[in-house]
Every structure is written in structure tokens, then in C-alpha cells.
XYZ file of C-alpha atoms in Angstrom:
336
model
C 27.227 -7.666 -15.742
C 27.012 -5.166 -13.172
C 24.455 -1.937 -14.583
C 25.719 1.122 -12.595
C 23.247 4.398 -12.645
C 25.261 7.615 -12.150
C 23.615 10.882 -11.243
C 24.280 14.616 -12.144
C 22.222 17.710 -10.723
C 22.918 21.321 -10.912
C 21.803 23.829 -9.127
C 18.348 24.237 -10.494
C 17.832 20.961 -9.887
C 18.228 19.487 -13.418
C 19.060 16.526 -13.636
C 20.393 13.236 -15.639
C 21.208 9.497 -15.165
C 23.650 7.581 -17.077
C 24.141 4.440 -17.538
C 27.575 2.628 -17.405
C 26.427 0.533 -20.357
C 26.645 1.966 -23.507
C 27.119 5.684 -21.815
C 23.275 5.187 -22.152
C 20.968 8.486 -20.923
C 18.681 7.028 -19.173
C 16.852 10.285 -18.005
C 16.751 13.875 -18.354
C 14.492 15.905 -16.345
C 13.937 19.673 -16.634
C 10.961 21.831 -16.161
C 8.125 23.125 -18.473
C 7.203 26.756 -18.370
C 5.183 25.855 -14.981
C 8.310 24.874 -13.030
C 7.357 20.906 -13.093
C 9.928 18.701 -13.784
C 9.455 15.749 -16.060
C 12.054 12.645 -17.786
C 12.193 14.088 -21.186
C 13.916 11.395 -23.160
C 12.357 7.736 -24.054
C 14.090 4.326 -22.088
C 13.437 2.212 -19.824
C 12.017 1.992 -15.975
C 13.999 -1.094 -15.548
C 17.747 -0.992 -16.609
C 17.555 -4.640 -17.306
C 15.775 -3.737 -20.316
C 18.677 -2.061 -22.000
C 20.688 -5.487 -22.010
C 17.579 -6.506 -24.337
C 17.290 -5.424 -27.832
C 16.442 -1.746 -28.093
C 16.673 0.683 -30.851
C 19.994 2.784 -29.199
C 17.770 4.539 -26.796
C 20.311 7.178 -25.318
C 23.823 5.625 -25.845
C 27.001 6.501 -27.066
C 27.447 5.082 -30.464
C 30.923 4.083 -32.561
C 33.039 3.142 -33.658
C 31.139 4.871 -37.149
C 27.823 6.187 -36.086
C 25.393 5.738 -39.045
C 25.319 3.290 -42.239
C 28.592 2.021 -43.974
C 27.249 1.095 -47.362
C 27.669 -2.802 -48.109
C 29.719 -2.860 -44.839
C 32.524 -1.683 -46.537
C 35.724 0.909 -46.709
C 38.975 0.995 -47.680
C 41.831 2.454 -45.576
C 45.589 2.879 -46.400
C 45.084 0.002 -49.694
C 43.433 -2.183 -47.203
C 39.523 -3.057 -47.396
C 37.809 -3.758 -44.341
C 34.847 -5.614 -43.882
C 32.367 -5.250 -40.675
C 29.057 -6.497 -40.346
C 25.705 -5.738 -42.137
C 23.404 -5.327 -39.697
C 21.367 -2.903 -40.899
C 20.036 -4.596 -44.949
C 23.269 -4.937 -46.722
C 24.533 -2.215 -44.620
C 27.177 -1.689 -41.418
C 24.740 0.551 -38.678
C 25.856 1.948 -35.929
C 28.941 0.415 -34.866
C 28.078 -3.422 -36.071
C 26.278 -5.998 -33.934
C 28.626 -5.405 -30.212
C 29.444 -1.451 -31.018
C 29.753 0.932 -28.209
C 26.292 1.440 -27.284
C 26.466 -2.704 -25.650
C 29.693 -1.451 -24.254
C 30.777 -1.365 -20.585
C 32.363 2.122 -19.949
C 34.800 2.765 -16.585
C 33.046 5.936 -14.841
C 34.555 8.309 -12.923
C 33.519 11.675 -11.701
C 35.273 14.982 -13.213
C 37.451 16.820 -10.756
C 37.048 20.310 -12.167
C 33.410 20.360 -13.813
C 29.918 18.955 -12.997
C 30.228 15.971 -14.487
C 30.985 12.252 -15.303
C 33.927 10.681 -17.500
C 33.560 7.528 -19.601
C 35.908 5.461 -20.841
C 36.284 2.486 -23.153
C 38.781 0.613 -25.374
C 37.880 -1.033 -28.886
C 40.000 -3.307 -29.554
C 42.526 -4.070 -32.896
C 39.643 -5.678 -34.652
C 36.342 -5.562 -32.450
C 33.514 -5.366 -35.015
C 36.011 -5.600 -37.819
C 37.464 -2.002 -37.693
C 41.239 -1.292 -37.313
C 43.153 -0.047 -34.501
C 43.113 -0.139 -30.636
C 41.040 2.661 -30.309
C 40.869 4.283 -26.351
C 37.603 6.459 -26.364
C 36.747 9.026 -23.481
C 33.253 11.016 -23.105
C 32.147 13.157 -20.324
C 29.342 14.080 -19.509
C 29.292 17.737 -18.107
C 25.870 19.685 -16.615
C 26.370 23.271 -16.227
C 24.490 26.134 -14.341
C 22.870 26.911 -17.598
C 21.797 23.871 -17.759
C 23.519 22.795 -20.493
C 24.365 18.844 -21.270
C 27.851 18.984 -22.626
C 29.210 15.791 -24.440
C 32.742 16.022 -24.884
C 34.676 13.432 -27.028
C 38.083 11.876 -27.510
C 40.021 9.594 -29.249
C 43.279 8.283 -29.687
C 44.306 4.917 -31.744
C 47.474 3.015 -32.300
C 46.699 1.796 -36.015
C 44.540 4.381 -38.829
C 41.171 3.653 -38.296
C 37.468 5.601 -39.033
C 35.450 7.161 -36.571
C 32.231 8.629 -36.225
C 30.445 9.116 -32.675
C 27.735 10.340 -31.061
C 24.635 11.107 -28.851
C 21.420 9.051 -30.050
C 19.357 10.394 -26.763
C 15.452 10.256 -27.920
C 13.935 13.361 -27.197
C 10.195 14.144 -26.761
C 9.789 17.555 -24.669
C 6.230 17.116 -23.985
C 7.793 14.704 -21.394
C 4.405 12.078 -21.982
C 5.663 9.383 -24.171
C 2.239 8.450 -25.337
C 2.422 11.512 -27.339
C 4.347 11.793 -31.116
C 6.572 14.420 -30.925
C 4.758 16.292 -34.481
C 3.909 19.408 -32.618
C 7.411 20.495 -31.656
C 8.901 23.204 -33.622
C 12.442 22.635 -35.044
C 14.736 24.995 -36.631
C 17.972 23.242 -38.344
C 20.745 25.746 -39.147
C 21.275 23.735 -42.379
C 20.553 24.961 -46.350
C 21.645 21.104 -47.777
C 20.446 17.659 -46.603
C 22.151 14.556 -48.065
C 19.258 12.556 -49.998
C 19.771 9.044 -49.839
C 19.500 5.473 -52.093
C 16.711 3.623 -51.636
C 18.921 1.477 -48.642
C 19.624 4.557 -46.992
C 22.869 5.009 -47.984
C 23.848 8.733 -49.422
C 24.249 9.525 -52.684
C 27.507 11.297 -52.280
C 26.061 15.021 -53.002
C 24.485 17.643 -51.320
C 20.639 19.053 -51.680
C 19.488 22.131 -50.987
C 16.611 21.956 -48.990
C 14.605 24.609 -50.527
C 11.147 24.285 -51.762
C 11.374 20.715 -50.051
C 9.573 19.245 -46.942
C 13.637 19.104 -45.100
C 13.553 23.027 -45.365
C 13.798 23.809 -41.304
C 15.932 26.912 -42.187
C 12.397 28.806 -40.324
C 11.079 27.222 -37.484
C 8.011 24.840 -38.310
C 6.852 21.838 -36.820
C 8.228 18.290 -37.445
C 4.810 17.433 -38.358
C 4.357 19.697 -40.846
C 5.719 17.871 -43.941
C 6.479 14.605 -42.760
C 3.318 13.177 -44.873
C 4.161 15.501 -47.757
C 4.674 13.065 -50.952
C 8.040 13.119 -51.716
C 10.588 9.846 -52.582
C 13.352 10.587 -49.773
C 10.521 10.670 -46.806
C 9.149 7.247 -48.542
C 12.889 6.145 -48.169
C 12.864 6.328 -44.697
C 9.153 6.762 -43.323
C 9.293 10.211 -42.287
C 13.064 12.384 -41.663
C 15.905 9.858 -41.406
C 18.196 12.265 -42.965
C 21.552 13.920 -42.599
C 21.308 17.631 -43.036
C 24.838 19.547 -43.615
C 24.994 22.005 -40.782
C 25.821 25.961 -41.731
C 29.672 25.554 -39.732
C 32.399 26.642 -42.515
C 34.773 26.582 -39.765
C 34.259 24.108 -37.565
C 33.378 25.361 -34.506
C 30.906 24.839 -31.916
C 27.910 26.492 -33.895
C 24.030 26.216 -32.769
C 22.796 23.569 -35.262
C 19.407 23.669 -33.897
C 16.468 24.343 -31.614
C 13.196 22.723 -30.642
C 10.428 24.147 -28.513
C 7.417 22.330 -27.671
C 4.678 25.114 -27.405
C 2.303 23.246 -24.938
C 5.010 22.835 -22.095
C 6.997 25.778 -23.097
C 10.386 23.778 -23.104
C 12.848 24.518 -25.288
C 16.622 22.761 -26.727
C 18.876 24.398 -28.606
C 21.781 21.666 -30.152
C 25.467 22.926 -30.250
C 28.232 21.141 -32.406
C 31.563 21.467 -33.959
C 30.483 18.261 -36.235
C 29.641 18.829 -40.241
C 26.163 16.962 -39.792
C 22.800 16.599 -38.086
C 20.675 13.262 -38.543
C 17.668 13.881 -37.630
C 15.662 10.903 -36.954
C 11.895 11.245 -35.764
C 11.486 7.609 -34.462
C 9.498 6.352 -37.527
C 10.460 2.694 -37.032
C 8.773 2.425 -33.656
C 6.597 -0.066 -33.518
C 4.776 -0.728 -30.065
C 6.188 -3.231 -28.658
C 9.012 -1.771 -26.031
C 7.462 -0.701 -22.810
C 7.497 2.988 -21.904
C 8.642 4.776 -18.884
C 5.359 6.441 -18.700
C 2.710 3.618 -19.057
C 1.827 1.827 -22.701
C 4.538 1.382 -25.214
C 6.557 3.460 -27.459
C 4.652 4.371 -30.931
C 6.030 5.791 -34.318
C 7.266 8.810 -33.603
C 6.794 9.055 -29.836
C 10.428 10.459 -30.024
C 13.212 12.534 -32.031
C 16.981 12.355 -32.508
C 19.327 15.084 -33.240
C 22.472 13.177 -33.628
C 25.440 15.184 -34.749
C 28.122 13.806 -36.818
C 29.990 12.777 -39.437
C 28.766 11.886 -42.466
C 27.189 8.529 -43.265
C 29.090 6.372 -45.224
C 31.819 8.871 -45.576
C 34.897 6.340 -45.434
C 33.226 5.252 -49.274
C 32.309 9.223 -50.031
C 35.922 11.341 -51.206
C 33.778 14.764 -51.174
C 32.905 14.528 -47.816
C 34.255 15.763 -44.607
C 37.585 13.231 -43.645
C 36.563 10.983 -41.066
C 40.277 9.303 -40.613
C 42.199 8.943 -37.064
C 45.700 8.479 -37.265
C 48.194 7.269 -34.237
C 49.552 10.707 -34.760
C 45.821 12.573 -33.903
C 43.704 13.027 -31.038
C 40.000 12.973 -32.269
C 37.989 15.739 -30.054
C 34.258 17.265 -30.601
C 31.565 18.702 -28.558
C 27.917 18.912 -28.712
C 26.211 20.840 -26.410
C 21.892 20.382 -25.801
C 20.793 23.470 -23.744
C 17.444 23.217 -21.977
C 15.288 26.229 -21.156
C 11.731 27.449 -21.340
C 9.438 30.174 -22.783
């Protein structure tokens, strides 16, 4: 297996490597408040370590991001079956899902930029359809990451992608990432079962520790005794982003005071997981010296629903041969 490493800069010299496996980030580097420029998700030095088990650092993942509960759904009067890798539950695409993909890369004609591409096959993983994917990955003068998506399948199938880039803006991966300040523009969260798994209604998050609709940090409450952060150690929640309509609305912003950098999260998707890396255990190596500790990162991985092919109230997440699946989430880097 060949690992290709593709570069894109802009003019302010931001820049990012991807991967051709799994669509993986391997690196983003923008500058702090100072001007210096430093890698600001977690990885790997070595590519060779993402053939290795890893816990999704930076890839693309599908075919359904998230859990599945009991590995389960039912499409058309058919039940499918895929594989519970995660408990009793499908995770992330099943044992081989798109993040241990090889993509085709080619570089955009029109737009700063890369294009991936992949086919899932009738069957791979269990799920139905030939399913032909395409992501690009687009860096603009505003230094803005752009991940665009599309779909297309030949048979009615699920789908749920998307971005699981660990973020830590202090850019020194020996730190935990409780001192950035988030902001979610979200008033409901799902709460979950005790395997993760949501309960099929929506929370508001008021008077709770997932209340981010004013800008605190992630540290804040994370401790704070309260069953659905014992579910998951710490956030490992969907929160239901304020977008009525569907478009590309800012779901959220970080800042991390001490370096002054800042990301604000675009999306046309119903949902945010945010995930602060509780399951890190010190034993992967990081990219700055030591390992990677609890919480030495966070995700903002917008979505679908989990376990929404089982959940009628929420959002559809059915392709049909007749549709073209498209969405865009946008992370916009900048400093103060």
C-alpha cells in the first residue's frame, strides 16, 4: 500500500497535509497571535502509524459516522446487519469503513484544493448499495478548510459522513485541551443509553454542564456530577445545531486564550458531536514528544444523527439512486 501525502498552502502560508488513506489530516498549521506557526491537530510523525490501530485521528469517516445501535437498521422491509465494533454497537463505518480506505487524489482545477474519491461497494461492511463518494478538500485566502461532500448510490442505502480531525489549538499535544473556550450554537443535546446509543429525544441543555450556548471553557463542567458525562467520561455527545433551514450556519467557535487562535465550525448538517478525547489512554506516540493523554484533543464532528436509521423523529438520513447526497463544513482559523 502506497501512503501518498498531499499538500495545500494559501497565501498566508497556512497550510495542511492529507493523507490518501482514509482522507486522513495529517496536519494543520496556522499561527498563534505571535505569527508562529504550529501542527494544530493530533497524528502521527510517521504515516506508517496510521495503517496501525488508531482512534480515527483526522479521517474521513462512512459509510454512517457514529453508533448504529445493536448494528442494526431496516431499509425498504429489509434489515441489515453490519458489524459491532463498538460494544453491541456498529461505530464508525464497521471494522474496514472509509477512514482504512484508499481514496484516488486529484488536484481541483478551479479552487485551492484536493479531490478524493472512493467507491463502497454493494455490501462492503454490510451496508447496501454501490455507493461512489467524493470530498475535497478546499483552503481559501481566509483561511478557511472547506470539506465538501458527495454521494451518489445505485441501490437505497444510509449515510452519514464526516471530519473526525482532533483539534488542540495550543498546538503542544502534551497539553489537555480544558482551557479552550467553546461556544456551540445548539439549545438541545441528544442524551444517550448507558451504550451510547440516543434515546430518540431531544434535551435542552439548560441548567446542564452541555449548556455552550455562552462561551465557557470545555473544562469547566466536564467533572460536574451528572449521569450522561459518566456515560461517556467527559462530552461524547451530539448537540442539535440552531439550523431550521439547513444551511451552512456557524455551529461553533473555539479560542484558546494563551495562543490567541481561534476556529469557528460551519455546517449545513443537523448535528455536532463533540468529543473531547476522553478515551485516550497513553499509549500512541505524539507528534510532539510523549504520548497522547485523555483529553490532549477535541472533535467537532458534524453530522447526522447517531443511530438515526433506528430513530423516525430524526433528521432522514436515506440516499436514493434518484439523489445526490451534498454537505459542507467549513473550520475557519484566525487569531485574537
Amino acid at each position: 500500500m502506497k501512503l501518498d501525502v498531499h499538500k495545500i498552502q494559501n497565501k498566508n502560508g497556512l497550510s495542511i497535509e492529507v493523507l490518501n488513506l482514509g482522507g486522513i489530516i495529517r496536519s494543520i498549521k496556522t499561527p498563534d497571535r505571535k505569527g508562529v506557526f504550529e501542527d494544530v491537530v493530533l497524528g502521527f510523525q510517521d504515516p506508517k502509524h496510521y495503517l496501525e490501530e488508531h482512534p480515527y485521528f483526522g479521517a474521513i469517516v462512512g459509510r454512517f459516522a457514529n453508533r448504529i445501535s445493536h448494528g442494526k437498521f431496516t431499509l425498504e422491509g429489509k434489515e441489515y446487519s453490519l458489524a459491532q465494533n463498538n460494544g453491541t454497537n456498529h461505530l464508525h463505518g464497521g471494522l474496514s469503513g472509509f477512514d482504512k480506505a484508499i481514496w484516488k487524489v486529484e488536484p481541483l482545477e478551479n479552487e485551492n484544493g484536493i479531490q478524493l474519491s472512493y467507491t463502497s461497494k454493494d455490501g462492503e461492511e454490510g451496508y447496501p448499495g454501490n455507493l461512489s463518494v467524493t470530498v475535497a478538500y478546499v483552503l481559501t485566502d481566509d483561511n478557511t478548510l472547506k470539506v465538501k461532500y458527495q454521494a451518489q448510490t445505485d441501490k437505497t442505502t444510509v449515510i452519514n459522513l464526516t471530519q473526525h480531525s482532533y483539534f488542540n489549538l495550543s498546538g503542544d499535544f502534551s497539553k489537555q485541551i480544558l482551557d479552550h473556550e467553546l461556544l456551540l450554537h445548539a439549545d438541545q443535546y441528544l442524551p444517550l443509553d448507558s451504550t451510547q446509543i440516543p434515546e430518540g429525544y431531544y434535551q435542552s441543555v439548560l441548567d446542564t454542564p452541555f449548556d455552550f450556548s455562552t462561551s465557557k471553557t470545555i473544562g469547566r463542567d466536564i467533572e460536574a456530577k451528572n449521569e450522561q458525562l459518566e456515560i461517556g467520561s467527559g462530552y461524547d455527545h451530539c448537540w442539535v445545531i440552531n439550523n431550521p433551514n439547513n444551511q451552512i450556519v456557524k455551529a461553533a467557535e473555539v479560542y484558546h486564550p494563551e495562543s490567541g487562535r481561534t476556529m469557528d465550525v460551519y455546517t449545513d448538517q443537523p448535528g455536532m458531536q463533540l468529543y473531547t478525547a476522553n478515551f485516550l489512554d497513553s499509549t500512541l506516540p505524539s507528534k510532539t514528544g510523549g504520548t497522547y493523554g485523555s483529553r490532549s484533543g477535541f472533535c467537532v464532528e458534524t453530522q447526522y444523527f447517531p443511530n438515526a436509521p433506528n430513530e423516525p423523529n430524526f433528521p432522514i438520513t436515506i440516499l436514493k439512486p434518484s439523489e445526490t447526497f451534498t454537505s459542507e463544513t467549513w473550520f475557519q482559523f484566525s487569531v485574537k
